[in-house]
PDB file of N, CA, C and O in Angstrom:
ATOM      1  N   MET V   1       1.193  18.211  25.348  1.00  0.00           N
ATOM      2  CA  MET V   1       0.247  18.484  24.181  1.00  0.00           C
ATOM      3  C   MET V   1       0.043  17.363  23.249  1.00  0.00           C
ATOM      4  O   MET V   1      -0.903  17.174  22.632  1.00  0.00           O
ATOM      5  N   LYS V   2       1.219  16.700  23.069  1.00  0.00           N
ATOM      6  CA  LYS V   2       1.165  15.460  22.186  1.00  0.00           C
ATOM      7  C   LYS V   2       0.256  14.603  22.683  1.00  0.00           C
ATOM      8  O   LYS V   2      -0.534  13.943  22.025  1.00  0.00           O
ATOM      9  N   THR V   3       0.304  14.256  24.004  1.00  0.00           N
ATOM     10  CA  THR V   3      -0.673  13.269  24.577  1.00  0.00           C
ATOM     11  C   THR V   3      -2.151  13.650  24.468  1.00  0.00           C
ATOM     12  O   THR V   3      -2.878  12.902  24.224  1.00  0.00           O
ATOM     13  N   PHE V   4      -2.243  14.964  24.465  1.00  0.00           N
ATOM     14  CA  PHE V   4      -3.742  15.480  24.310  1.00  0.00           C
ATOM     15  C   PHE V   4      -4.491  15.142  23.039  1.00  0.00           C
ATOM     16  O   PHE V   4      -5.293  14.836  22.637  1.00  0.00           O
ATOM     17  N   LYS V   5      -3.338  15.418  21.737  1.00  0.00           N
ATOM     18  CA  LYS V   5      -3.699  15.078  20.634  1.00  0.00           C
ATOM     19  C   LYS V   5      -3.799  13.785  20.300  1.00  0.00           C
ATOM     20  O   LYS V   5      -4.812  13.303  19.607  1.00  0.00           O
ATOM     21  N   ILE V   6      -3.026  12.732  20.937  1.00  0.00           N
ATOM     22  CA  ILE V   6      -3.378  11.358  20.704  1.00  0.00           C
ATOM     23  C   ILE V   6      -4.589  10.938  21.337  1.00  0.00           C
ATOM     24  O   ILE V   6      -5.324  10.042  20.725  1.00  0.00           O
ATOM     25  N   LEU V   7      -4.892  11.670  22.366  1.00  0.00           N
ATOM     26  CA  LEU V   7      -6.179  11.038  23.059  1.00  0.00           C
ATOM     27  C   LEU V   7      -7.389  11.778  22.431  1.00  0.00           C
ATOM     28  O   LEU V   7      -8.476  10.929  22.161  1.00  0.00           O
ATOM     29  N   ILE V   8      -7.248  12.921  21.753  1.00  0.00           N
ATOM     30  CA  ILE V   8      -8.257  13.263  20.861  1.00  0.00           C
ATOM     31  C   ILE V   8      -8.427  12.527  19.676  1.00  0.00           C
ATOM     32  O   ILE V   8      -9.704  12.132  19.216  1.00  0.00           O
ATOM     33  N   MET V   9      -7.469  11.885  18.956  1.00  0.00           N
ATOM     34  CA  MET V   9      -7.566  11.083  17.918  1.00  0.00           C
ATOM     35  C   MET V   9      -8.077   9.728  18.351  1.00  0.00           C
ATOM     36  O   MET V   9      -9.008   9.186  17.478  1.00  0.00           O
ATOM     37  N   ILE V  10      -7.831   9.211  19.492  1.00  0.00           N
ATOM     38  CA  ILE V  10      -8.330   7.829  19.801  1.00  0.00           C
ATOM     39  C   ILE V  10      -9.900   8.088  20.023  1.00  0.00           C
ATOM     40  O   ILE V  10     -10.706   7.200  19.524  1.00  0.00           O
ATOM     41  N   LEU V  11     -10.206   9.303  20.726  1.00  0.00           N
ATOM     42  CA  LEU V  11     -11.642   9.544  20.802  1.00  0.00           C
ATOM     43  C   LEU V  11     -12.496   9.672  19.403  1.00  0.00           C
ATOM     44  O   LEU V  11     -13.441   9.094  19.241  1.00  0.00           O
ATOM     45  N   ALA V  12     -11.811  10.285  18.541  1.00  0.00           N
ATOM     46  CA  ALA V  12     -12.355  10.460  17.153  1.00  0.00           C
ATOM     47  C   ALA V  12     -12.506   9.094  16.419  1.00  0.00           C
ATOM     48  O   ALA V  12     -13.626   8.857  15.889  1.00  0.00           O
ATOM     49  N   ILE V  13     -11.654   8.292  16.454  1.00  0.00           N
ATOM     50  CA  ILE V  13     -11.730   6.980  15.845  1.00  0.00           C
ATOM     51  C   ILE V  13     -12.681   6.179  16.493  1.00  0.00           C
ATOM     52  O   ILE V  13     -13.473   5.364  16.003  1.00  0.00           O
ATOM     53  N   SER V  14     -12.877   6.274  17.942  1.00  0.00           N
ATOM     54  CA  SER V  14     -13.657   5.410  18.539  1.00  0.00           C
ATOM     55  C   SER V  14     -15.273   6.038  18.284  1.00  0.00           C
ATOM     56  O   SER V  14     -16.130   4.856  18.169  1.00  0.00           O
ATOM     57  N   VAL V  15     -15.411   7.264  18.144  1.00  0.00           N
ATOM     58  CA  VAL V  15     -16.749   7.761  17.622  1.00  0.00           C
ATOM     59  C   VAL V  15     -16.945   7.092  16.304  1.00  0.00           C
ATOM     60  O   VAL V  15     -18.099   6.745  16.025  1.00  0.00           O
ATOM     61  N   ALA V  16     -16.138   7.154  15.428  1.00  0.00           N
ATOM     62  CA  ALA V  16     -16.336   6.734  13.939  1.00  0.00           C
ATOM     63  C   ALA V  16     -16.621   5.188  14.040  1.00  0.00           C
ATOM     64  O   ALA V  16     -17.659   4.883  13.151  1.00  0.00           O
ATOM     65  N   LEU V  17     -15.954   4.530  14.616  1.00  0.00           N
ATOM     66  CA  LEU V  17     -16.075   3.006  14.703  1.00  0.00           C
ATOM     67  C   LEU V  17     -17.446   2.848  15.447  1.00  0.00           C
ATOM     68  O   LEU V  17     -18.302   1.856  14.963  1.00  0.00           O
ATOM     69  N   TYR V  18     -17.884   3.509  16.417  1.00  0.00           N
ATOM     70  CA  TYR V  18     -19.157   3.188  17.189  1.00  0.00           C
ATOM     71  C   TYR V  18     -20.297   3.631  16.094  1.00  0.00           C
ATOM     72  O   TYR V  18     -21.385   2.763  16.127  1.00  0.00           O
ATOM     73  N   GLU V  19     -20.081   4.636  15.274  1.00  0.00           N
ATOM     74  CA  GLU V  19     -21.228   5.042  14.486  1.00  0.00           C
ATOM     75  C   GLU V  19     -21.141   3.987  13.450  1.00  0.00           C
ATOM     76  O   GLU V  19     -22.511   3.828  12.967  1.00  0.00           O
ATOM     77  N   GLN V  20     -20.230   3.308  13.047  1.00  0.00           N
ATOM     78  CA  GLN V  20     -20.458   2.122  11.893  1.00  0.00           C
ATOM     79  C   GLN V  20     -21.046   0.979  12.260  1.00  0.00           C
ATOM     80  O   GLN V  20     -21.851   0.177  11.623  1.00  0.00           O
ATOM     81  N   VAL V  21     -21.004   0.662  13.871  1.00  0.00           N
ATOM     82  CA  VAL V  21     -21.719  -0.591  14.256  1.00  0.00           C
ATOM     83  C   VAL V  21     -23.095  -0.283  14.683  1.00  0.00           C
ATOM     84  O   VAL V  21     -23.974  -1.127  15.161  1.00  0.00           O
ATOM     85  N   SER V  22     -23.594   1.107  15.108  1.00  0.00           N
ATOM     86  CA  SER V  22     -24.868   1.368  15.432  1.00  0.00           C
ATOM     87  C   SER V  22     -26.051   1.175  14.272  1.00  0.00           C
ATOM     88  O   SER V  22     -25.549   1.012  13.128  1.00  0.00           O
ATOM     89  N   GLU V  23     -27.175   1.049  14.817  1.00  0.00           N
ATOM     90  CA  GLU V  23     -28.339   0.738  13.889  1.00  0.00           C
ATOM     91  C   GLU V  23     -28.474   2.036  12.953  1.00  0.00           C
ATOM     92  O   GLU V  23     -28.676   1.608  11.593  1.00  0.00           O
ATOM     93  N   GLU V  24     -28.542   3.155  13.396  1.00  0.00           N
ATOM     94  CA  GLU V  24     -28.735   4.225  12.493  1.00  0.00           C
ATOM     95  C   GLU V  24     -27.361   5.132  12.218  1.00  0.00           C
ATOM     96  O   GLU V  24     -26.717   5.647  13.157  1.00  0.00           O
ATOM     97  N   LYS V  25     -26.768   4.686  11.232  1.00  0.00           N
ATOM     98  CA  LYS V  25     -25.509   5.315  10.863  1.00  0.00           C
ATOM     99  C   LYS V  25     -25.697   6.699  10.497  1.00  0.00           C
ATOM    100  O   LYS V  25     -26.418   7.007   9.445  1.00  0.00           O
ATOM    101  N   ASN V  26     -24.830   7.656  10.987  1.00  0.00           N
ATOM    102  CA  ASN V  26     -24.819   9.038  10.827  1.00  0.00           C
ATOM    103  C   ASN V  26     -23.552   9.454  10.052  1.00  0.00           C
ATOM    104  O   ASN V  26     -22.311   9.480  10.670  1.00  0.00           O
ATOM    105  N   ILE V  27     -23.706   9.542   8.811  1.00  0.00           N
ATOM    106  CA  ILE V  27     -22.451   9.824   8.008  1.00  0.00           C
ATOM    107  C   ILE V  27     -21.883  11.103   8.365  1.00  0.00           C
ATOM    108  O   ILE V  27     -20.473  11.063   8.335  1.00  0.00           O
ATOM    109  N   TYR V  28     -22.424  12.084   8.788  1.00  0.00           N
ATOM    110  CA  TYR V  28     -21.796  13.361   9.043  1.00  0.00           C
ATOM    111  C   TYR V  28     -20.893  13.236  10.246  1.00  0.00           C
ATOM    112  O   TYR V  28     -19.823  13.780  10.324  1.00  0.00           O
ATOM    113  N   ILE V  29     -21.318  12.497  11.311  1.00  0.00           N
ATOM    114  CA  ILE V  29     -20.578  12.183  12.394  1.00  0.00           C
ATOM    115  C   ILE V  29     -19.252  11.515  12.046  1.00  0.00           C
ATOM    116  O   ILE V  29     -18.362  11.954  12.641  1.00  0.00           O
ATOM    117  N   THR V  30     -19.333  10.481  11.426  1.00  0.00           N
ATOM    118  CA  THR V  30     -18.293   9.787  10.773  1.00  0.00           C
ATOM    119  C   THR V  30     -17.172  10.592  10.005  1.00  0.00           C
ATOM    120  O   THR V  30     -16.244  10.357  10.217  1.00  0.00           O
ATOM    121  N   VAL V  31     -17.852  11.184   9.191  1.00  0.00           N
ATOM    122  CA  VAL V  31     -16.833  12.123   8.491  1.00  0.00           C
ATOM    123  C   VAL V  31     -16.014  13.104   9.194  1.00  0.00           C
ATOM    124  O   VAL V  31     -14.893  13.320   9.097  1.00  0.00           O
ATOM    125  N   ILE V  32     -16.774  13.789  10.216  1.00  0.00           N
ATOM    126  CA  ILE V  32     -15.996  14.720  10.961  1.00  0.00           C
ATOM    127  C   ILE V  32     -15.147  14.037  12.080  1.00  0.00           C
ATOM    128  O   ILE V  32     -14.065  14.565  12.167  1.00  0.00           O
ATOM    129  N   ALA V  33     -15.543  12.900  12.387  1.00  0.00           N
ATOM    130  CA  ALA V  33     -14.445  12.115  13.176  1.00  0.00           C
ATOM    131  C   ALA V  33     -13.225  11.676  12.360  1.00  0.00           C
ATOM    132  O   ALA V  33     -12.044  11.628  12.927  1.00  0.00           O
ATOM    133  N   ILE V  34     -13.538  11.254  11.200  1.00  0.00           N
ATOM    134  CA  ILE V  34     -12.249  10.947  10.457  1.00  0.00           C
ATOM    135  C   ILE V  34     -11.323  12.115  10.051  1.00  0.00           C
ATOM    136  O   ILE V  34     -10.131  12.055  10.139  1.00  0.00           O
ATOM    137  N   ALA V  35     -12.142  13.187   9.888  1.00  0.00           N
ATOM    138  CA  ALA V  35     -11.386  14.491   9.448  1.00  0.00           C
ATOM    139  C   ALA V  35     -10.615  14.940  10.868  1.00  0.00           C
ATOM    140  O   ALA V  35      -9.385  15.456  10.542  1.00  0.00           O
ATOM    141  N   VAL V  36     -11.140  14.741  11.937  1.00  0.00           N
ATOM    142  CA  VAL V  36     -10.164  15.092  13.094  1.00  0.00           C
ATOM    143  C   VAL V  36      -9.111  14.227  13.343  1.00  0.00           C
ATOM    144  O   VAL V  36      -8.056  14.785  13.694  1.00  0.00           O
ATOM    145  N   PHE V  37      -9.458  12.950  12.951  1.00  0.00           N
ATOM    146  CA  PHE V  37      -8.361  11.945  13.159  1.00  0.00           C
ATOM    147  C   PHE V  37      -7.047  12.237  11.959  1.00  0.00           C
ATOM    148  O   PHE V  37      -6.098  12.317  12.557  1.00  0.00           O
ATOM    149  N   MET V  38      -7.461  12.701  10.940  1.00  0.00           N
ATOM    150  CA  MET V  38      -6.367  12.938   9.730  1.00  0.00           C
ATOM    151  C   MET V  38      -5.777  14.296  10.253  1.00  0.00           C
ATOM    152  O   MET V  38      -4.691  14.304   9.893  1.00  0.00           O
ATOM    153  N   TYR V  39      -6.496  15.070  10.702  1.00  0.00           N
ATOM    154  CA  TYR V  39      -5.909  16.540  11.226  1.00  0.00           C
ATOM    155  C   TYR V  39      -4.909  16.189  12.214  1.00  0.00           C
ATOM    156  O   TYR V  39      -3.786  16.810  12.154  1.00  0.00           O
ATOM    157  N   GLY V  40      -5.122  15.389  13.175  1.00  0.00           N
ATOM    158  CA  GLY V  40      -4.535  14.980  14.246  1.00  0.00           C
ATOM    159  C   GLY V  40      -3.195  14.388  13.833  1.00  0.00           C
ATOM    160  O   GLY V  40      -2.040  14.561  14.200  1.00  0.00           O
ATOM    161  N   MET V  41      -3.306  13.422  12.812  1.00  0.00           N
ATOM    162  CA  MET V  41      -2.128  12.569  12.089  1.00  0.00           C
ATOM    163  C   MET V  41      -1.181  13.603  11.272  1.00  0.00           C
ATOM    164  O   MET V  41       0.036  13.531  11.723  1.00  0.00           O
ATOM    165  N   MET V  42      -1.683  14.519  10.807  1.00  0.00           N
ATOM    166  CA  MET V  42      -0.959  15.515  10.110  1.00  0.00           C
ATOM    167  C   MET V  42      -0.152  16.354  11.178  1.00  0.00           C
ATOM    168  O   MET V  42       1.051  16.703  10.771  1.00  0.00           O
ATOM    169  N   GLN V  43      -0.866  16.881  12.234  1.00  0.00           N
ATOM    170  CA  GLN V  43      -0.027  17.647  13.241  1.00  0.00           C
ATOM    171  C   GLN V  43       1.139  16.730  13.894  1.00  0.00           C
ATOM    172  O   GLN V  43       2.216  17.200  13.937  1.00  0.00           O
ATOM    173  N   LEU V  44       1.033  15.468  14.033  1.00  0.00           N
ATOM    174  CA  LEU V  44       1.765  14.553  14.890  1.00  0.00           C
ATOM    175  C   LEU V  44       3.148  14.250  13.723  1.00  0.00           C
ATOM    176  O   LEU V  44       4.063  14.223  14.289  1.00  0.00           O
ATOM    177  N   SER V  45       2.629  14.051  12.461  1.00  0.00           N
ATOM    178  CA  SER V  45       3.689  13.859  11.576  1.00  0.00           C
ATOM    179  C   SER V  45       4.598  14.929  10.950  1.00  0.00           C
ATOM    180  O   SER V  45       5.469  14.648  10.512  1.00  0.00           O
ATOM    181  N   ALA V  46       4.013  16.152  11.270  1.00  0.00           N
ATOM    182  CA  ALA V  46       4.699  17.164  10.717  1.00  0.00           C
ATOM    183  C   ALA V  46       6.094  17.311  11.481  1.00  0.00           C
ATOM    184  O   ALA V  46       7.089  17.835  10.917  1.00  0.00           O
ATOM    185  N   LYS V  47       6.182  16.852  12.745  1.00  0.00           N
ATOM    186  CA  LYS V  47       7.481  17.020  13.642  1.00  0.00           C
ATOM    187  C   LYS V  47       8.480  15.768  13.233  1.00  0.00           C
ATOM    188  O   LYS V  47       9.608  15.881  13.720  1.00  0.00           O
ATOM    189  N   THR V  48       7.898  14.930  12.334  1.00  0.00           N
ATOM    190  CA  THR V  48       8.957  13.655  12.318  1.00  0.00           C
ATOM    191  C   THR V  48       9.660  13.962  10.953  1.00  0.00           C
ATOM    192  O   THR V  48       9.562  14.544   9.908  1.00  0.00           O
ATOM    193  N   PRO V  49      11.262  14.062  11.315  1.00  0.00           N
ATOM    194  CA  PRO V  49      12.191  14.247  10.226  1.00  0.00           C
ATOM    195  C   PRO V  49      12.151  13.272   9.115  1.00  0.00           C
ATOM    196  O   PRO V  49      11.691  12.181   9.106  1.00  0.00           O
ATOM    197  N   SER V  50      12.415  13.851   7.891  1.00  0.00           N
ATOM    198  CA  SER V  50      12.525  13.261   6.654  1.00  0.00           C
ATOM    199  C   SER V  50      13.671  12.016   6.616  1.00  0.00           C
ATOM    200  O   SER V  50      14.698  12.437   7.163  1.00  0.00           O
ATOM    201  N   LYS V  51      13.538  11.034   6.126  1.00  0.00           N
ATOM    202  CA  LYS V  51      14.754  10.086   6.013  1.00  0.00           C
ATOM    203  C   LYS V  51      15.868  10.589   4.938  1.00  0.00           C
ATOM    204  O   LYS V  51      16.829  10.291   5.151  1.00  0.00           O
ATOM    205  N   ASN V  52      15.441  11.377   3.927  1.00  0.00           N
ATOM    206  CA  ASN V  52      16.267  11.962   3.067  1.00  0.00           C
ATOM    207  C   ASN V  52      16.780  13.339   3.371  1.00  0.00           C
ATOM    208  O   ASN V  52      17.339  13.857   2.520  1.00  0.00           O
ATOM    209  N   GLN V  53      16.646  13.875   4.658  1.00  0.00           N
ATOM    210  CA  GLN V  53      17.010  15.124   5.055  1.00  0.00           C
ATOM    211  C   GLN V  53      18.507  15.265   4.990  1.00  0.00           C
ATOM    212  O   GLN V  53      19.066  16.143   4.469  1.00  0.00           O
ATOM    213  N   ASP V  54      19.379  14.197   5.182  1.00  0.00           N
ATOM    214  CA  ASP V  54      20.877  14.285   5.217  1.00  0.00           C
ATOM    215  C   ASP V  54      21.100  14.319   3.778  1.00  0.00           C
ATOM    216  O   ASP V  54      22.223  15.123   3.382  1.00  0.00           O
ATOM    217  N   LYS V  55      20.623  13.516   2.791  1.00  0.00           N
ATOM    218  CA  LYS V  55      21.015  13.601   1.469  1.00  0.00           C
ATOM    219  C   LYS V  55      20.609  15.000   0.865  1.00  0.00           C
ATOM    220  O   LYS V  55      21.339  15.433   0.122  1.00  0.00           O
ATOM    221  N   GLU V  56      19.573  15.528   1.222  1.00  0.00           N
ATOM    222  CA  GLU V  56      19.145  16.827   0.540  1.00  0.00           C
ATOM    223  C   GLU V  56      20.085  17.882   1.038  1.00  0.00           C
ATOM    224  O   GLU V  56      20.521  18.758   0.307  1.00  0.00           O
ATOM    225  N   GLU V  57      20.531  17.992   2.271  1.00  0.00           N
ATOM    226  CA  GLU V  57      21.766  18.846   2.763  1.00  0.00           C
ATOM    227  C   GLU V  57      22.883  18.567   2.074  1.00  0.00           C
ATOM    228  O   GLU V  57      23.719  19.778   1.898  1.00  0.00           O
ATOM    229  N   LYS V  58      23.372  17.396   1.833  1.00  0.00           N
ATOM    230  CA  LYS V  58      24.669  17.113   1.067  1.00  0.00           C
ATOM    231  C   LYS V  58      24.554  17.580  -0.523  1.00  0.00           C
ATOM    232  O   LYS V  58      25.687  18.060  -0.992  1.00  0.00           O
ATOM    233  N   ASP V  59      23.488  17.458  -0.930  1.00  0.00           N
ATOM    234  CA  ASP V  59      23.131  17.942  -2.477  1.00  0.00           C
ATOM    235  C   ASP V  59      23.370  19.374  -2.558  1.00  0.00           C
ATOM    236  O   ASP V  59      23.819  19.940  -3.616  1.00  0.00           O
ATOM    237  N   VAL V  60      22.954  20.066  -1.413  1.00  0.00           N
ATOM    238  CA  VAL V  60      23.039  21.725  -1.601  1.00  0.00           C
ATOM    239  C   VAL V  60      24.607  22.097  -1.431  1.00  0.00           C
ATOM    240  O   VAL V  60      24.716  22.973  -2.110  1.00  0.00           O
ATOM    241  N   ASP V  61      25.241  21.380  -0.716  1.00  0.00           N
ATOM    242  CA  ASP V  61      26.633  22.006  -0.595  1.00  0.00           C
ATOM    243  C   ASP V  61      27.632  21.712  -1.831  1.00  0.00           C
ATOM    244  O   ASP V  61      27.658  21.633  -2.850  1.00  0.00           O
TER     245      ASP V  61
END
């Protein structure tokens, strides 16, 4: 599932960059592609543990 999300994000950024270099720039496609990329980044980074997680657990005790 993680590789699928990464592939979708690469595709979204590729579409956004392609739209920027084309003659007729479609802002809606660019915005949707960036939104898909940001959503994918949010999903992937949600599983990354915080650096301060150990400190927070010690403060509670």
